Short mmCIF file of C-alpha atoms in Angstrom, two decimals:
data_model
loop_
_atom_site.label_atom_id
_atom_site.label_comp_id
_atom_site.label_asym_id
_atom_site.label_seq_id
_atom_site.Cartn_x
_atom_site.Cartn_y
_atom_site.Cartn_z
CA TYR A 289 -126.89 2.83 86.15
CA TYR A 290 -123.80 0.88 84.68
CA PHE A 291 -121.80 2.71 82.08
CA GLY A 292 -118.91 0.40 81.09
CA LYS A 293 -115.51 0.15 82.41
CA GLU A 294 -111.86 2.67 82.53
CA GLY A 295 -111.03 2.82 78.99
CA GLU A 296 -114.68 2.86 77.29
CA PRO A 297 -115.34 5.09 75.56
CA VAL A 298 -119.03 6.04 77.56
CA TYR A 299 -117.13 5.75 81.01
CA ASP A 300 -114.20 7.93 80.29
CA ALA A 301 -116.39 10.43 78.80
CA LEU A 302 -118.08 10.68 81.87
CA VAL A 303 -114.89 10.65 84.33
CA ASP A 304 -114.00 13.41 82.26
CA ALA A 305 -117.09 15.59 82.48
CA VAL A 306 -116.15 15.16 86.49
CA LYS A 307 -113.11 15.93 86.43
CA LEU A 308 -113.79 18.95 84.02
CA ARG A 309 -116.20 19.95 86.89
CA TYR A 310 -113.82 20.01 89.69
CA ARG A 311 -111.82 22.22 87.73
CA PHE A 312 -114.57 24.60 87.27
CA LEU A 313 -115.27 24.57 90.90
CA PRO A 314 -113.32 27.86 91.72
CA TYR A 315 -115.49 29.74 88.51
CA ILE A 316 -118.73 28.46 89.90
CA TYR A 317 -117.94 28.66 93.69
CA SER A 318 -117.34 32.74 92.90
CA GLN A 319 -120.02 32.49 90.67
CA SER A 320 -121.81 30.93 93.82
CA TRP A 321 -121.23 34.51 95.34
CA GLN A 322 -122.33 36.32 92.66
CA VAL A 323 -125.50 35.01 93.26
CA THR A 324 -126.12 35.41 96.99
CA SER A 325 -124.38 39.10 96.94
CA ASN A 326 -125.28 40.51 93.59
CA ASN A 327 -128.51 38.80 92.55
CA GLU A 328 -126.77 37.20 89.26
CA SER A 329 -127.41 34.10 87.88
CA TYR A 330 -125.89 30.80 87.02
CA MET A 331 -127.70 29.81 84.06
CA ARG A 332 -128.67 33.07 81.77
CA ALA A 333 -130.26 33.49 78.57
CA LEU A 334 -128.21 34.77 75.98
CA VAL A 335 -131.11 37.91 75.47
CA TYR A 336 -129.91 38.95 79.52
CA ASP A 337 -126.57 39.93 77.85
CA PHE A 338 -127.33 40.44 74.16
CA PRO A 339 -130.57 41.97 74.26
CA ASN A 340 -129.52 43.78 70.92
CA ASP A 341 -129.56 40.62 68.91
CA LYS A 342 -132.27 39.31 67.80
CA ARG A 343 -131.26 35.73 67.08
CA VAL A 344 -131.22 34.75 70.66
CA TRP A 345 -134.37 36.23 71.69
CA ASP A 346 -135.43 33.13 72.05
CA MET A 347 -132.97 30.73 71.26
CA ASN A 348 -133.81 27.86 73.65
CA ASP A 349 -130.65 25.53 72.69
CA GLU A 350 -127.87 28.12 74.67
CA PHE A 351 -127.67 30.03 77.29
CA LEU A 352 -124.38 31.77 79.28
CA PHE A 353 -123.16 29.95 82.48
CA GLY A 354 -121.83 32.56 84.42
CA GLN A 355 -120.30 35.60 82.59
CA SER A 356 -118.02 34.37 80.78
CA ILE A 357 -118.73 30.78 79.70
CA LEU A 358 -120.69 30.36 76.37
CA ALA A 359 -122.64 26.49 76.83
CA THR A 360 -124.03 25.07 73.27
CA PRO A 361 -124.54 21.57 74.06
CA ILE A 362 -125.36 19.03 71.52
CA VAL A 363 -128.96 18.87 71.57
CA ALA A 364 -129.88 15.91 68.73
CA PRO A 365 -127.85 12.64 68.93
CA GLN A 366 -125.16 11.96 66.68
CA TYR A 367 -124.12 8.76 67.50
CA THR A 368 -127.42 6.78 67.31
CA THR A 369 -130.88 6.83 66.21
CA GLU A 370 -133.66 9.15 68.04
CA LYS A 371 -136.50 7.34 69.27
CA ILE A 372 -139.10 6.88 71.64
CA VAL A 373 -139.82 3.74 73.73
CA ARG A 374 -142.67 3.01 75.86
CA GLU A 375 -141.99 0.75 78.22
CA SER A 376 -142.88 0.06 82.12
CA ALA A 377 -141.50 2.11 85.13
CA TYR A 378 -138.84 -1.19 85.92
CA SER A 379 -138.07 -2.21 82.52
CA GLY A 380 -134.67 0.04 82.61
CA TRP A 381 -133.65 -1.54 85.60
CA GLU A 382 -133.44 -5.34 83.39
CA LYS A 383 -130.02 -5.70 81.99
CA LYS A 384 -129.69 -6.94 78.55
CA GLU A 385 -126.55 -8.66 77.15
CA ALA A 386 -124.49 -6.02 74.76
CA LYS A 387 -125.15 -8.38 72.02
CA ASP A 388 -129.32 -7.37 72.42
CA SER A 389 -127.69 -3.84 72.50
CA PRO A 390 -128.51 -0.90 69.82
CA LEU A 391 -125.75 0.84 71.41
CA ALA A 392 -123.37 -2.61 70.74
CA ASN A 393 -122.03 -1.48 67.78
CA VAL A 394 -121.89 2.50 67.72
CA ASP A 395 -118.20 3.71 67.60
CA PHE A 396 -118.38 6.84 70.19
CA THR A 397 -114.96 7.70 69.41
CA GLN A 398 -115.86 9.15 65.79
CA THR A 399 -115.21 13.02 65.47
CA LYS A 400 -118.61 14.79 64.84
CA THR A 401 -119.43 18.29 63.85
CA ALA A 402 -121.75 20.78 65.09
CA THR A 403 -123.23 24.26 63.86
CA LYS A 404 -123.26 26.88 67.04
CA TYR A 405 -124.30 30.55 66.81
CA LEU A 406 -122.06 33.37 68.49
CA PRO A 407 -124.08 35.92 69.82
CA LYS A 408 -123.41 39.39 68.12
CA GLY A 409 -121.65 41.75 70.79
CA ALA A 410 -119.28 39.73 71.92
CA ASN A 411 -116.32 37.96 70.17
CA TRP A 412 -115.09 34.40 71.45
CA TYR A 413 -112.88 31.26 71.83
CA ASP A 414 -113.85 27.64 71.66
CA PHE A 415 -112.88 26.35 75.75
CA TRP A 416 -110.96 23.09 73.99
CA THR A 417 -109.13 23.98 70.52
CA GLU A 418 -108.48 27.86 71.91
CA LYS A 419 -109.75 29.71 68.40
CA PHE A 420 -110.79 32.59 68.05
CA TYR A 421 -114.44 33.61 66.45
CA LYS A 422 -115.98 36.86 65.76
CA GLY A 423 -119.12 37.26 67.54
CA GLY A 424 -123.00 37.27 64.94
CA GLN A 425 -122.12 34.46 63.35
CA ASP A 426 -122.65 30.47 62.75
CA VAL A 427 -119.52 28.65 63.27
CA THR A 428 -118.98 25.13 62.85
CA ILE A 429 -117.03 22.77 64.85
CA GLU A 430 -115.97 19.45 65.52
CA THR A 431 -117.40 17.43 68.29
CA THR A 432 -115.94 14.55 70.04
CA PHE A 433 -118.51 12.23 72.38
CA ASP A 434 -116.24 13.43 75.46
CA GLN A 435 -115.82 16.92 75.08
CA GLY A 436 -119.02 18.97 75.49
CA PRO A 437 -118.38 22.29 72.85
CA MET A 438 -118.78 25.58 74.56
CA PHE A 439 -117.22 29.29 74.25
CA VAL A 440 -115.40 31.54 76.47
CA ARG A 441 -115.93 35.14 76.00
CA ALA A 442 -113.32 37.68 75.16
CA GLY A 443 -112.33 39.61 78.13
CA SER A 444 -112.49 37.09 80.59
CA ILE A 445 -110.24 35.59 83.09
CA LEU A 446 -111.03 31.70 84.04
CA PRO A 447 -109.59 30.40 87.59
CA LEU A 448 -109.10 26.49 86.95
CA ALA A 449 -108.16 24.19 89.83
CA PRO A 450 -105.71 20.92 89.65
CA VAL A 451 -108.48 17.30 89.18
CA MET A 452 -109.76 16.67 92.06
CA GLN A 453 -111.16 12.91 93.97
CA TYR A 454 -113.75 15.31 95.89
CA ALA A 455 -114.31 19.30 96.53
CA GLU A 456 -112.02 19.10 99.81
CA GLU A 457 -109.05 17.51 98.55
CA SER A 458 -107.28 20.51 97.55
CA LYS A 459 -107.37 24.47 99.23
CA TRP A 460 -106.52 26.22 95.57
CA ASP A 461 -103.09 26.47 96.79
CA ASN A 462 -101.81 26.15 93.03
CA LEU A 463 -104.81 27.89 90.64
CA ASP A 464 -103.82 28.23 86.84
CA ILE A 465 -105.50 32.01 85.71
CA ILE A 466 -106.42 31.97 81.81
CA VAL A 467 -106.94 34.84 80.70
CA TYR A 468 -109.07 35.62 77.17
CA PRO A 469 -107.94 38.55 75.37
CA GLY A 470 -109.53 41.03 73.20
CA ASP A 471 -111.01 43.27 75.51
CA ASP A 472 -110.73 44.45 79.34
CA ALA A 473 -111.39 41.65 81.70
CA THR A 474 -112.12 41.55 85.67
CA PHE A 475 -112.82 38.47 87.76
CA THR A 476 -113.59 37.98 91.32
CA LEU A 477 -111.90 34.43 93.03
CA TYR A 478 -114.24 34.30 95.86
CA GLU A 479 -113.46 31.81 98.74
CA ASP A 480 -114.55 31.18 102.68
CA GLU A 481 -114.37 28.25 105.00
CA GLY A 482 -116.67 25.96 102.35
CA ASP A 483 -118.63 23.87 105.18
CA ASN A 484 -120.39 26.48 107.05
CA TYR A 485 -122.99 30.26 107.11
CA ASN A 486 -119.56 32.33 108.33
CA TYR A 487 -119.83 33.96 105.56
CA GLU A 488 -123.15 35.72 106.59
CA LYS A 489 -121.35 37.23 109.11
CA GLY A 490 -118.64 38.69 106.89
CA GLU A 491 -115.59 35.54 107.07
CA TYR A 492 -114.54 35.01 103.87
CA SER A 493 -111.94 36.60 101.28
CA THR A 494 -112.14 37.94 97.52
CA ILE A 495 -108.92 38.28 95.21
CA THR A 496 -109.84 40.28 91.94
CA PHE A 497 -108.17 39.84 88.86
CA THR A 498 -108.04 42.22 85.69
CA TRP A 499 -106.69 42.32 82.37
CA ASN A 500 -106.42 45.64 80.47
CA ASN A 501 -106.21 44.59 76.94
CA ALA A 502 -105.12 47.78 76.26
CA LYS A 503 -100.84 47.83 77.71
CA LYS A 504 -101.21 44.05 77.86
CA GLN A 505 -101.13 44.38 81.68
CA PHE A 506 -102.66 41.74 84.35
CA THR A 507 -103.30 42.65 87.47
CA ILE A 508 -103.65 40.57 90.87
CA GLY A 509 -105.53 42.86 93.40
CA GLU A 510 -104.60 42.69 97.24
CA ARG A 511 -106.45 40.56 98.66
CA GLN A 512 -109.80 41.52 101.10
CA GLY A 513 -111.02 40.36 103.77
CA GLN A 514 -110.09 36.59 105.62
CA PHE A 515 -111.28 33.83 107.58
CA LYS A 516 -110.14 30.53 109.26
CA GLY A 517 -107.96 28.60 107.33
CA MET A 518 -107.22 31.45 104.86
CA LEU A 519 -104.43 30.47 102.53
CA THR A 520 -101.97 33.21 102.93
CA ASN A 521 -99.58 32.14 100.72
CA ARG A 522 -100.57 30.12 97.28
CA ILE A 523 -98.74 30.02 93.68
CA PHE A 524 -100.56 31.24 90.67
CA ASN A 525 -99.81 29.78 87.13
CA ILE A 526 -101.09 32.78 84.95
CA ARG A 527 -101.48 32.00 80.98
CA LEU A 528 -102.77 34.00 78.24
CA VAL A 529 -105.04 31.46 76.17
CA GLY A 530 -103.30 30.99 72.84
CA THR A 531 -99.95 30.91 74.09
CA ASP A 532 -97.70 27.88 75.74
CA VAL A 533 -95.64 30.56 78.13
CA ILE A 534 -96.80 30.15 81.49
CA ARG A 535 -96.23 32.95 84.38
CA THR A 536 -95.71 31.32 87.44
CA VAL A 537 -96.44 33.66 90.40
CA GLU A 538 -95.90 33.61 94.44
CA TYR A 539 -98.95 35.44 95.94
CA ASN A 540 -99.05 36.43 99.63
CA GLY A 541 -101.70 38.96 99.25
CA LYS A 542 -100.32 41.71 98.21
CA GLN A 543 -101.25 43.61 94.59
CA ILE A 544 -99.11 42.31 91.87
CA VAL A 545 -98.82 43.30 88.26
CA LEU A 546 -97.40 41.76 85.27
#
């Protein structure tokens, strides 16, 4: 498949999506551990977490990604007209000149809007703008082609990695830790060697982050466990969402209370 070149909106949007996936790797990998150790799920139907909200009982266009992220994808076309095209199995491989393509004159840089529902029983932050919303309501937000709308539950902690070119490029020695206040929060960062099954023998480590919303206190717990090649010293860049203040902390495995 060919999606243009660097500097064009479709190509750049795909690159941005890949970069975002790498940023989320600590969250995704830690959630993987929750799946295998606690029978959790990557993709959670909203009724799973919000059984008292009847609006979400049969909602099929939103879901929780892990415990913290509300995925609200755009499922209807915003830039093109949707139509069913019946062609042979091989016709999609036939490259056409741009002048013959219905996408040739589409402006993918335009800002659009979408209305999404935020489940009742929690409050939410727009991931991109960090704007705060009360739960239990429909909200209309601006959307762009390169940013899929999603929200983060108030009372969450997200670990984000630097942008990488491949998963093993960085050892996560300089993670951003983003705190979403509004409720108490806990997140357990899981790490292992990443390329074998030694974790089944207990060779892994965990670091638990907690946020006490009443005291406005953030704690990095003592590291538990160990594995070959484990980082013994590292940096965490901690930021409270909605602010520009970053607290850089050197961590050596011992508890730190901020």
